[in-house]
JSON list of C-alpha atoms in Angstrom, two decimals:
[
{"chain": "A", "resi": 820, "resn": "ARG", "atom": "CA", "xyz": [11.19, 11.75, -11.38]},
{"chain": "A", "resi": 821, "resn": "GLN", "atom": "CA", "xyz": [7.90, 10.96, -9.63]},
{"chain": "A", "resi": 822, "resn": "LEU", "atom": "CA", "xyz": [9.74, 9.08, -6.88]},
{"chain": "A", "resi": 823, "resn": "GLN", "atom": "CA", "xyz": [12.18, 11.98, -6.51]},
{"chain": "A", "resi": 824, "resn": "TYR", "atom": "CA", "xyz": [9.35, 14.47, -5.97]},
{"chain": "A", "resi": 825, "resn": "TYR", "atom": "CA", "xyz": [7.71, 12.06, -3.54]},
{"chain": "A", "resi": 826, "resn": "MET", "atom": "CA", "xyz": [10.92, 11.60, -1.55]},
{"chain": "A", "resi": 827, "resn": "ALA", "atom": "CA", "xyz": [11.57, 15.35, -1.47]},
{"chain": "A", "resi": 828, "resn": "GLY", "atom": "CA", "xyz": [8.10, 15.94, -0.04]},
{"chain": "A", "resi": 829, "resn": "HIS", "atom": "CA", "xyz": [8.63, 13.11, 2.44]},
{"chain": "A", "resi": 830, "resn": "GLY", "atom": "CA", "xyz": [11.88, 14.64, 3.68]},
{"chain": "A", "resi": 831, "resn": "LEU", "atom": "CA", "xyz": [10.38, 18.12, 3.95]},
{"chain": "A", "resi": 832, "resn": "TYR", "atom": "CA", "xyz": [7.40, 16.82, 5.90]},
{"chain": "A", "resi": 833, "resn": "PHE", "atom": "CA", "xyz": [9.59, 15.00, 8.40]},
{"chain": "A", "resi": 834, "resn": "THR", "atom": "CA", "xyz": [11.84, 18.02, 8.75]},
{"chain": "A", "resi": 835, "resn": "ALA", "atom": "CA", "xyz": [8.75, 19.97, 9.80]},
{"chain": "A", "resi": 836, "resn": "MET", "atom": "CA", "xyz": [7.73, 17.14, 12.15]},
{"chain": "A", "resi": 837, "resn": "GLY", "atom": "CA", "xyz": [11.23, 17.02, 13.63]},
{"chain": "A", "resi": 838, "resn": "ILE", "atom": "CA", "xyz": [10.99, 20.72, 14.47]},
{"chain": "A", "resi": 839, "resn": "GLN", "atom": "CA", "xyz": [7.51, 20.24, 15.89]},
{"chain": "A", "resi": 840, "resn": "SER", "atom": "CA", "xyz": [8.44, 17.26, 18.08]},
{"chain": "A", "resi": 841, "resn": "VAL", "atom": "CA", "xyz": [10.95, 19.41, 20.00]},
{"chain": "A", "resi": 842, "resn": "LEU", "atom": "CA", "xyz": [9.32, 22.83, 19.72]},
{"chain": "A", "resi": 843, "resn": "TYR", "atom": "CA", "xyz": [5.90, 21.76, 21.04]},
{"chain": "A", "resi": 844, "resn": "PRO", "atom": "CA", "xyz": [7.18, 20.52, 24.45]},
{"chain": "A", "resi": 845, "resn": "TRP", "atom": "CA", "xyz": [9.60, 23.49, 24.52]},
{"chain": "A", "resi": 846, "resn": "LEU", "atom": "CA", "xyz": [6.67, 25.86, 24.23]},
{"chain": "A", "resi": 847, "resn": "LEU", "atom": "CA", "xyz": [4.93, 24.06, 27.09]},
{"chain": "A", "resi": 848, "resn": "THR", "atom": "CA", "xyz": [7.91, 23.83, 29.43]},
{"chain": "A", "resi": 849, "resn": "VAL", "atom": "CA", "xyz": [10.10, 26.86, 28.65]},
{"chain": "A", "resi": 850, "resn": "LEU", "atom": "CA", "xyz": [7.80, 29.51, 27.22]},
{"chain": "A", "resi": 851, "resn": "LEU", "atom": "CA", "xyz": [4.64, 28.80, 29.25]},
{"chain": "A", "resi": 852, "resn": "LYS", "atom": "CA", "xyz": [6.43, 27.17, 32.23]},
{"chain": "A", "resi": 853, "resn": "GLU", "atom": "CA", "xyz": [3.68, 24.58, 32.64]},
{"chain": "A", "resi": 854, "resn": "THR", "atom": "CA", "xyz": [3.84, 21.93, 35.38]},
{"chain": "A", "resi": 855, "resn": "ALA", "atom": "CA", "xyz": [5.07, 18.41, 34.62]},
{"chain": "A", "resi": 856, "resn": "ASP", "atom": "CA", "xyz": [1.49, 17.09, 34.79]},
{"chain": "A", "resi": 857, "resn": "ARG", "atom": "CA", "xyz": [0.24, 19.55, 32.20]},
{"chain": "A", "resi": 858, "resn": "VAL", "atom": "CA", "xyz": [3.23, 18.90, 29.96]},
{"chain": "A", "resi": 859, "resn": "GLY", "atom": "CA", "xyz": [2.43, 15.18, 30.11]},
{"chain": "A", "resi": 860, "resn": "ILE", "atom": "CA", "xyz": [-1.23, 15.83, 29.30]},
{"chain": "A", "resi": 861, "resn": "GLY", "atom": "CA", "xyz": [-0.21, 18.06, 26.40]},
{"chain": "A", "resi": 862, "resn": "GLN", "atom": "CA", "xyz": [2.11, 15.37, 25.02]},
{"chain": "A", "resi": 863, "resn": "MET", "atom": "CA", "xyz": [-0.57, 12.69, 25.37]},
{"chain": "A", "resi": 864, "resn": "LEU", "atom": "CA", "xyz": [-3.12, 14.79, 23.51]},
{"chain": "A", "resi": 865, "resn": "PHE", "atom": "CA", "xyz": [-0.60, 15.32, 20.71]},
{"chain": "A", "resi": 866, "resn": "TYR", "atom": "CA", "xyz": [-0.52, 11.58, 19.90]},
{"chain": "A", "resi": 867, "resn": "LEU", "atom": "CA", "xyz": [-3.98, 10.44, 20.99]},
{"chain": "A", "resi": 868, "resn": "PRO", "atom": "CA", "xyz": [-5.93, 11.56, 17.87]},
{"chain": "A", "resi": 869, "resn": "THR", "atom": "CA", "xyz": [-3.50, 9.69, 15.61]},
{"chain": "A", "resi": 870, "resn": "LEU", "atom": "CA", "xyz": [-3.92, 6.51, 17.65]},
{"chain": "A", "resi": 871, "resn": "LEU", "atom": "CA", "xyz": [-7.71, 6.74, 17.57]},
{"chain": "A", "resi": 872, "resn": "LEU", "atom": "CA", "xyz": [-8.18, 7.83, 13.96]},
{"chain": "A", "resi": 873, "resn": "VAL", "atom": "CA", "xyz": [-5.37, 6.25, 11.91]},
{"chain": "A", "resi": 874, "resn": "LEU", "atom": "CA", "xyz": [-7.38, 3.18, 10.86]},
{"chain": "A", "resi": 875, "resn": "TYR", "atom": "CA", "xyz": [-10.24, 5.38, 9.71]},
{"chain": "A", "resi": 876, "resn": "GLY", "atom": "CA", "xyz": [-7.67, 7.55, 7.94]},
{"chain": "A", "resi": 877, "resn": "GLY", "atom": "CA", "xyz": [-6.47, 4.46, 6.08]},
{"chain": "A", "resi": 878, "resn": "ALA", "atom": "CA", "xyz": [-10.03, 3.65, 5.01]},
{"chain": "A", "resi": 879, "resn": "VAL", "atom": "CA", "xyz": [-10.42, 7.20, 3.69]},
{"chain": "A", "resi": 880, "resn": "ALA", "atom": "CA", "xyz": [-7.11, 6.98, 1.80]},
{"chain": "A", "resi": 881, "resn": "ASP", "atom": "CA", "xyz": [-8.23, 3.75, 0.13]},
{"chain": "A", "resi": 882, "resn": "ARG", "atom": "CA", "xyz": [-11.29, 5.51, -1.31]},
{"chain": "A", "resi": 883, "resn": "ASN", "atom": "CA", "xyz": [-9.75, 8.76, -2.55]},
{"chain": "A", "resi": 884, "resn": "ASP", "atom": "CA", "xyz": [-7.15, 10.11, -4.91]},
{"chain": "A", "resi": 885, "resn": "CYS", "atom": "CA", "xyz": [-4.13, 9.91, -2.57]},
{"chain": "A", "resi": 886, "resn": "ARG", "atom": "CA", "xyz": [-2.30, 12.78, -4.27]},
{"chain": "A", "resi": 887, "resn": "SER", "atom": "CA", "xyz": [-5.28, 15.13, -3.98]},
{"chain": "A", "resi": 888, "resn": "LEU", "atom": "CA", "xyz": [-5.92, 14.05, -0.38]},
{"chain": "A", "resi": 889, "resn": "LEU", "atom": "CA", "xyz": [-2.25, 14.50, 0.55]},
{"chain": "A", "resi": 890, "resn": "LEU", "atom": "CA", "xyz": [-2.19, 17.98, -1.00]},
{"chain": "A", "resi": 891, "resn": "ARG", "atom": "CA", "xyz": [-5.11, 19.13, 1.13]},
{"chain": "A", "resi": 892, "resn": "LEU", "atom": "CA", "xyz": [-3.79, 17.53, 4.30]},
{"chain": "A", "resi": 893, "resn": "GLN", "atom": "CA", "xyz": [-0.27, 18.93, 3.95]},
{"chain": "A", "resi": 894, "resn": "PHE", "atom": "CA", "xyz": [-1.66, 22.40, 3.35]},
{"chain": "A", "resi": 895, "resn": "GLY", "atom": "CA", "xyz": [-3.95, 21.96, 6.33]},
{"chain": "A", "resi": 896, "resn": "ALA", "atom": "CA", "xyz": [-1.00, 20.83, 8.46]},
{"chain": "A", "resi": 897, "resn": "ALA", "atom": "CA", "xyz": [0.73, 24.18, 7.84]},
{"chain": "A", "resi": 898, "resn": "LEU", "atom": "CA", "xyz": [-2.20, 26.22, 9.16]},
{"chain": "A", "resi": 899, "resn": "PRO", "atom": "CA", "xyz": [-1.99, 25.35, 12.91]},
{"chain": "A", "resi": 900, "resn": "SER", "atom": "CA", "xyz": [1.62, 26.56, 13.01]},
{"chain": "A", "resi": 901, "resn": "LEU", "atom": "CA", "xyz": [0.57, 29.80, 11.30]},
{"chain": "A", "resi": 902, "resn": "VAL", "atom": "CA", "xyz": [-2.04, 30.26, 14.04]},
{"chain": "A", "resi": 903, "resn": "LEU", "atom": "CA", "xyz": [0.65, 29.68, 16.69]},
{"chain": "A", "resi": 904, "resn": "ILE", "atom": "CA", "xyz": [2.77, 32.39, 15.05]},
{"chain": "A", "resi": 905, "resn": "GLY", "atom": "CA", "xyz": [-0.12, 34.82, 15.26]},
{"chain": "A", "resi": 906, "resn": "LEU", "atom": "CA", "xyz": [-0.88, 33.93, 18.90]},
{"chain": "A", "resi": 907, "resn": "THR", "atom": "CA", "xyz": [2.79, 34.23, 19.87]},
{"chain": "A", "resi": 908, "resn": "LEU", "atom": "CA", "xyz": [3.12, 37.63, 18.20]},
{"chain": "A", "resi": 909, "resn": "GLY", "atom": "CA", "xyz": [-0.02, 38.80, 19.96]},
{"chain": "A", "resi": 910, "resn": "GLY", "atom": "CA", "xyz": [1.08, 37.47, 23.35]},
{"chain": "A", "resi": 911, "resn": "LEU", "atom": "CA", "xyz": [-2.00, 35.21, 23.44]},
{"chain": "A", "resi": 912, "resn": "LEU", "atom": "CA", "xyz": [-0.34, 31.80, 23.45]},
{"chain": "A", "resi": 913, "resn": "ASN", "atom": "CA", "xyz": [-1.58, 29.65, 26.34]},
{"chain": "A", "resi": 914, "resn": "PHE", "atom": "CA", "xyz": [-2.04, 26.02, 27.36]},
{"chain": "A", "resi": 915, "resn": "SER", "atom": "CA", "xyz": [-5.51, 25.73, 25.80]},
{"chain": "A", "resi": 916, "resn": "ALA", "atom": "CA", "xyz": [-4.22, 26.98, 22.46]},
{"chain": "A", "resi": 917, "resn": "LEU", "atom": "CA", "xyz": [-1.39, 24.43, 22.47]},
{"chain": "A", "resi": 918, "resn": "VAL", "atom": "CA", "xyz": [-3.81, 21.62, 23.39]},
{"chain": "A", "resi": 919, "resn": "LEU", "atom": "CA", "xyz": [-6.04, 22.58, 20.48]},
{"chain": "A", "resi": 920, "resn": "PHE", "atom": "CA", "xyz": [-2.96, 22.72, 18.24]},
{"chain": "A", "resi": 921, "resn": "ALA", "atom": "CA", "xyz": [-2.01, 19.19, 19.39]},
{"chain": "A", "resi": 922, "resn": "LEU", "atom": "CA", "xyz": [-5.48, 17.77, 18.75]},
{"chain": "A", "resi": 923, "resn": "VAL", "atom": "CA", "xyz": [-5.77, 19.28, 15.27]},
{"chain": "A", "resi": 924, "resn": "THR", "atom": "CA", "xyz": [-2.23, 18.29, 14.27]},
{"chain": "A", "resi": 925, "resn": "GLY", "atom": "CA", "xyz": [-2.69, 14.75, 15.57]},
{"chain": "A", "resi": 926, "resn": "ALA", "atom": "CA", "xyz": [-5.98, 14.33, 13.73]},
{"chain": "A", "resi": 927, "resn": "LEU", "atom": "CA", "xyz": [-4.44, 15.56, 10.47]},
{"chain": "A", "resi": 928, "resn": "SER", "atom": "CA", "xyz": [-1.54, 13.14, 10.92]},
{"chain": "A", "resi": 929, "resn": "ALA", "atom": "CA", "xyz": [-3.97, 10.23, 11.25]},
{"chain": "A", "resi": 930, "resn": "PHE", "atom": "CA", "xyz": [-5.22, 10.91, 7.71]},
{"chain": "A", "resi": 931, "resn": "LEU", "atom": "CA", "xyz": [-1.98, 12.19, 6.21]},
{"chain": "A", "resi": 932, "resn": "THR", "atom": "CA", "xyz": [0.18, 9.16, 7.05]},
{"chain": "A", "resi": 933, "resn": "PRO", "atom": "CA", "xyz": [-2.00, 6.52, 5.31]},
{"chain": "A", "resi": 934, "resn": "ALA", "atom": "CA", "xyz": [-2.43, 8.76, 2.25]},
{"chain": "A", "resi": 935, "resn": "ARG", "atom": "CA", "xyz": [1.32, 9.29, 1.97]},
{"chain": "A", "resi": 936, "resn": "ASP", "atom": "CA", "xyz": [2.12, 5.60, 2.48]},
{"chain": "A", "resi": 937, "resn": "SER", "atom": "CA", "xyz": [-0.49, 4.51, -0.04]},
{"chain": "A", "resi": 938, "resn": "LEU", "atom": "CA", "xyz": [0.93, 6.91, -2.60]},
{"chain": "A", "resi": 939, "resn": "LEU", "atom": "CA", "xyz": [4.32, 5.19, -2.34]},
{"chain": "A", "resi": 940, "resn": "THR", "atom": "CA", "xyz": [2.91, 2.11, -4.09]},
{"chain": "A", "resi": 941, "resn": "ARG", "atom": "CA", "xyz": [2.13, 4.32, -7.11]},
{"chain": "A", "resi": 942, "resn": "VAL", "atom": "CA", "xyz": [5.54, 6.01, -7.40]},
{"chain": "A", "resi": 943, "resn": "GLY", "atom": "CA", "xyz": [7.85, 3.30, -6.04]},
{"chain": "A", "resi": 944, "resn": "GLY", "atom": "CA", "xyz": [8.29, 1.51, -9.35]},
{"chain": "A", "resi": 945, "resn": "ASN", "atom": "CA", "xyz": [9.03, -2.18, -9.69]},
{"chain": "A", "resi": 946, "resn": "ASP", "atom": "CA", "xyz": [11.62, -2.34, -6.88]},
{"chain": "A", "resi": 947, "resn": "ILE", "atom": "CA", "xyz": [9.39, -1.21, -4.02]},
{"chain": "A", "resi": 948, "resn": "GLN", "atom": "CA", "xyz": [11.76, -2.50, -1.34]},
{"chain": "A", "resi": 949, "resn": "ARG", "atom": "CA", "xyz": [14.59, -0.33, -2.62]},
{"chain": "A", "resi": 950, "resn": "ALA", "atom": "CA", "xyz": [12.24, 2.65, -2.65]},
{"chain": "A", "resi": 951, "resn": "VAL", "atom": "CA", "xyz": [11.23, 1.93, 0.96]},
{"chain": "A", "resi": 952, "resn": "ASN", "atom": "CA", "xyz": [14.86, 1.71, 2.06]},
{"chain": "A", "resi": 953, "resn": "ALA", "atom": "CA", "xyz": [15.71, 5.02, 0.40]},
{"chain": "A", "resi": 954, "resn": "LEU", "atom": "CA", "xyz": [12.60, 6.59, 1.89]},
{"chain": "A", "resi": 955, "resn": "MET", "atom": "CA", "xyz": [13.57, 5.54, 5.42]},
{"chain": "A", "resi": 956, "resn": "MET", "atom": "CA", "xyz": [16.94, 7.20, 4.95]},
{"chain": "A", "resi": 957, "resn": "VAL", "atom": "CA", "xyz": [15.27, 10.40, 3.74]},
{"chain": "A", "resi": 958, "resn": "GLN", "atom": "CA", "xyz": [12.81, 10.28, 6.65]},
{"chain": "A", "resi": 959, "resn": "PHE", "atom": "CA", "xyz": [15.44, 9.92, 9.36]},
{"chain": "A", "resi": 960, "resn": "SER", "atom": "CA", "xyz": [17.61, 12.58, 7.71]},
{"chain": "A", "resi": 961, "resn": "GLY", "atom": "CA", "xyz": [14.67, 15.01, 7.65]},
{"chain": "A", "resi": 962, "resn": "GLN", "atom": "CA", "xyz": [13.80, 14.25, 11.27]},
{"chain": "A", "resi": 963, "resn": "PHE", "atom": "CA", "xyz": [17.41, 14.70, 12.35]},
{"chain": "A", "resi": 964, "resn": "LEU", "atom": "CA", "xyz": [17.64, 18.05, 10.56]},
{"chain": "A", "resi": 965, "resn": "GLY", "atom": "CA", "xyz": [14.39, 19.16, 12.19]},
{"chain": "A", "resi": 966, "resn": "LEU", "atom": "CA", "xyz": [15.61, 18.10, 15.63]},
{"chain": "A", "resi": 967, "resn": "MET", "atom": "CA", "xyz": [18.88, 19.97, 15.14]},
{"chain": "A", "resi": 968, "resn": "LEU", "atom": "CA", "xyz": [17.06, 23.12, 14.06]},
{"chain": "A", "resi": 969, "resn": "ALA", "atom": "CA", "xyz": [14.60, 22.92, 16.95]},
{"chain": "A", "resi": 970, "resn": "GLY", "atom": "CA", "xyz": [17.51, 22.59, 19.36]},
{"chain": "A", "resi": 971, "resn": "THR", "atom": "CA", "xyz": [18.23, 26.27, 18.73]},
{"chain": "A", "resi": 972, "resn": "ALA", "atom": "CA", "xyz": [14.87, 27.35, 20.19]},
{"chain": "A", "resi": 973, "resn": "SER", "atom": "CA", "xyz": [16.44, 28.88, 23.30]},
{"chain": "A", "resi": 974, "resn": "LEU", "atom": "CA", "xyz": [18.75, 30.96, 21.10]},
{"chain": "A", "resi": 975, "resn": "VAL", "atom": "CA", "xyz": [16.44, 32.14, 18.31]},
{"chain": "A", "resi": 976, "resn": "GLY", "atom": "CA", "xyz": [13.02, 31.83, 19.93]},
{"chain": "A", "resi": 977, "resn": "PRO", "atom": "CA", "xyz": [9.93, 30.03, 18.62]},
{"chain": "A", "resi": 978, "resn": "LEU", "atom": "CA", "xyz": [8.91, 32.34, 15.77]},
{"chain": "A", "resi": 979, "resn": "PRO", "atom": "CA", "xyz": [11.73, 31.54, 13.28]},
{"chain": "A", "resi": 980, "resn": "LEU", "atom": "CA", "xyz": [11.27, 27.81, 13.92]},
{"chain": "A", "resi": 981, "resn": "LEU", "atom": "CA", "xyz": [7.51, 27.97, 13.46]},
{"chain": "A", "resi": 982, "resn": "ALA", "atom": "CA", "xyz": [8.10, 29.88, 10.22]},
{"chain": "A", "resi": 983, "resn": "LEU", "atom": "CA", "xyz": [10.58, 27.22, 9.07]},
{"chain": "A", "resi": 984, "resn": "GLN", "atom": "CA", "xyz": [8.04, 24.53, 9.87]},
{"chain": "A", "resi": 985, "resn": "VAL", "atom": "CA", "xyz": [5.37, 26.26, 7.80]},
{"chain": "A", "resi": 986, "resn": "ALA", "atom": "CA", "xyz": [7.83, 26.79, 4.92]},
{"chain": "A", "resi": 987, "resn": "ALA", "atom": "CA", "xyz": [8.86, 23.12, 4.93]},
{"chain": "A", "resi": 988, "resn": "MET", "atom": "CA", "xyz": [5.22, 21.98, 4.90]},
{"chain": "A", "resi": 989, "resn": "LEU", "atom": "CA", "xyz": [4.30, 24.32, 2.05]},
{"chain": "A", "resi": 990, "resn": "ALA", "atom": "CA", "xyz": [7.35, 23.12, 0.09]},
{"chain": "A", "resi": 991, "resn": "ALA", "atom": "CA", "xyz": [6.06, 19.58, 0.62]},
{"chain": "A", "resi": 992, "resn": "VAL", "atom": "CA", "xyz": [2.74, 20.72, -0.85]},
{"chain": "A", "resi": 993, "resn": "PHE", "atom": "CA", "xyz": [4.58, 21.89, -3.97]},
{"chain": "A", "resi": 994, "resn": "THR", "atom": "CA", "xyz": [6.42, 18.57, -4.44]},
{"chain": "A", "resi": 995, "resn": "THR", "atom": "CA", "xyz": [3.16, 16.66, -4.00]},
{"chain": "A", "resi": 996, "resn": "TRP", "atom": "CA", "xyz": [1.49, 18.92, -6.57]},
{"chain": "A", "resi": 997, "resn": "ARG", "atom": "CA", "xyz": [4.14, 17.78, -9.09]},
{"chain": "A", "resi": 998, "resn": "LEU", "atom": "CA", "xyz": [3.02, 14.14, -8.73]},
{"chain": "A", "resi": 999, "resn": "ASP", "atom": "CA", "xyz": [0.57, 12.46, -11.09]},
{"chain": "A", "resi": 1000, "resn": "PRO", "atom": "CA", "xyz": [-3.02, 11.86, -9.94]},
{"chain": "A", "resi": 1001, "resn": "ALA", "atom": "CA", "xyz": [-3.46, 8.65, -7.94]},
{"chain": "A", "resi": 1002, "resn": "PRO", "atom": "CA", "xyz": [-7.13, 7.62, -8.08]},
{"chain": "A", "resi": 1003, "resn": "PRO", "atom": "CA", "xyz": [-8.30, 4.79, -5.79]},
{"chain": "A", "resi": 1004, "resn": "GLN", "atom": "CA", "xyz": [-7.57, 1.24, -6.85]},
{"chain": "A", "resi": 1005, "resn": "PRO", "atom": "CA", "xyz": [-10.53, -0.93, -7.92]},
{"chain": "A", "resi": 1006, "resn": "ARG", "atom": "CA", "xyz": [-11.85, -3.02, -5.01]},
{"chain": "A", "resi": 1007, "resn": "ALA", "atom": "CA", "xyz": [-12.52, -6.73, -5.33]},
{"chain": "A", "resi": 1008, "resn": "GLN", "atom": "CA", "xyz": [-15.80, -6.33, -3.46]},
{"chain": "A", "resi": 1009, "resn": "PRO", "atom": "CA", "xyz": [-17.59, -3.32, -2.00]},
{"chain": "A", "resi": 1010, "resn": "SER", "atom": "CA", "xyz": [-17.21, -2.48, 1.69]},
{"chain": "A", "resi": 1011, "resn": "ASN", "atom": "CA", "xyz": [-17.76, 0.53, 3.90]},
{"chain": "A", "resi": 1012, "resn": "ARG", "atom": "CA", "xyz": [-15.23, 2.45, 5.94]},
{"chain": "A", "resi": 1013, "resn": "LEU", "atom": "CA", "xyz": [-16.45, 1.09, 9.27]},
{"chain": "A", "resi": 1014, "resn": "ALA", "atom": "CA", "xyz": [-16.02, -2.50, 8.06]},
{"chain": "A", "resi": 1015, "resn": "ASP", "atom": "CA", "xyz": [-12.49, -1.66, 6.92]},
{"chain": "A", "resi": 1016, "resn": "VAL", "atom": "CA", "xyz": [-11.68, -0.19, 10.34]},
{"chain": "A", "resi": 1017, "resn": "VAL", "atom": "CA", "xyz": [-12.95, -3.34, 12.05]},
{"chain": "A", "resi": 1018, "resn": "ASP", "atom": "CA", "xyz": [-10.84, -5.47, 9.71]},
{"chain": "A", "resi": 1019, "resn": "GLY", "atom": "CA", "xyz": [-7.82, -3.31, 10.51]},
{"chain": "A", "resi": 1020, "resn": "MET", "atom": "CA", "xyz": [-8.36, -3.75, 14.26]},
{"chain": "A", "resi": 1021, "resn": "ARG", "atom": "CA", "xyz": [-8.56, -7.53, 13.78]}
]
């Protein structure tokens, strides 16, 4: 049952990310009609925080209850899309707002991904490889569903898709809440986060 809740949350999260991966550039190119250069900058800033912070995010996940950390991060990941809904309704959506959205979302992803992956070792059971295989199937299915939904942006507009993204992320929060606590594993010898980041880079 724990693995089922975990996989449900995993699928919901990647459904939200599938929507976001199409909707974000759509907002830049179609709604705001930004130039190709600015679209490229916006896309770069979406992934840059994850690249820079993911090793530190892993060090944080190693030292915290992964379930509790994942709950907070998934809830936090729903908030930027809620802000975009408010800005769109108010006619205030602009390039700067989308850049800030990209930076915040990318930074959250850098901490969320290691926490989620670490939690798999707690719920995967004895046959971890089978759990990983099933999880990959759920992940790609969620992404595909999100991509298909986001493909309707020109028909339905951004607001229903942003609302779906928020709903999927909050549903992922609920499935994570149903998991057992996952306190940090005992460490063989003490180390600090910076040393762990350096080891990760090596």
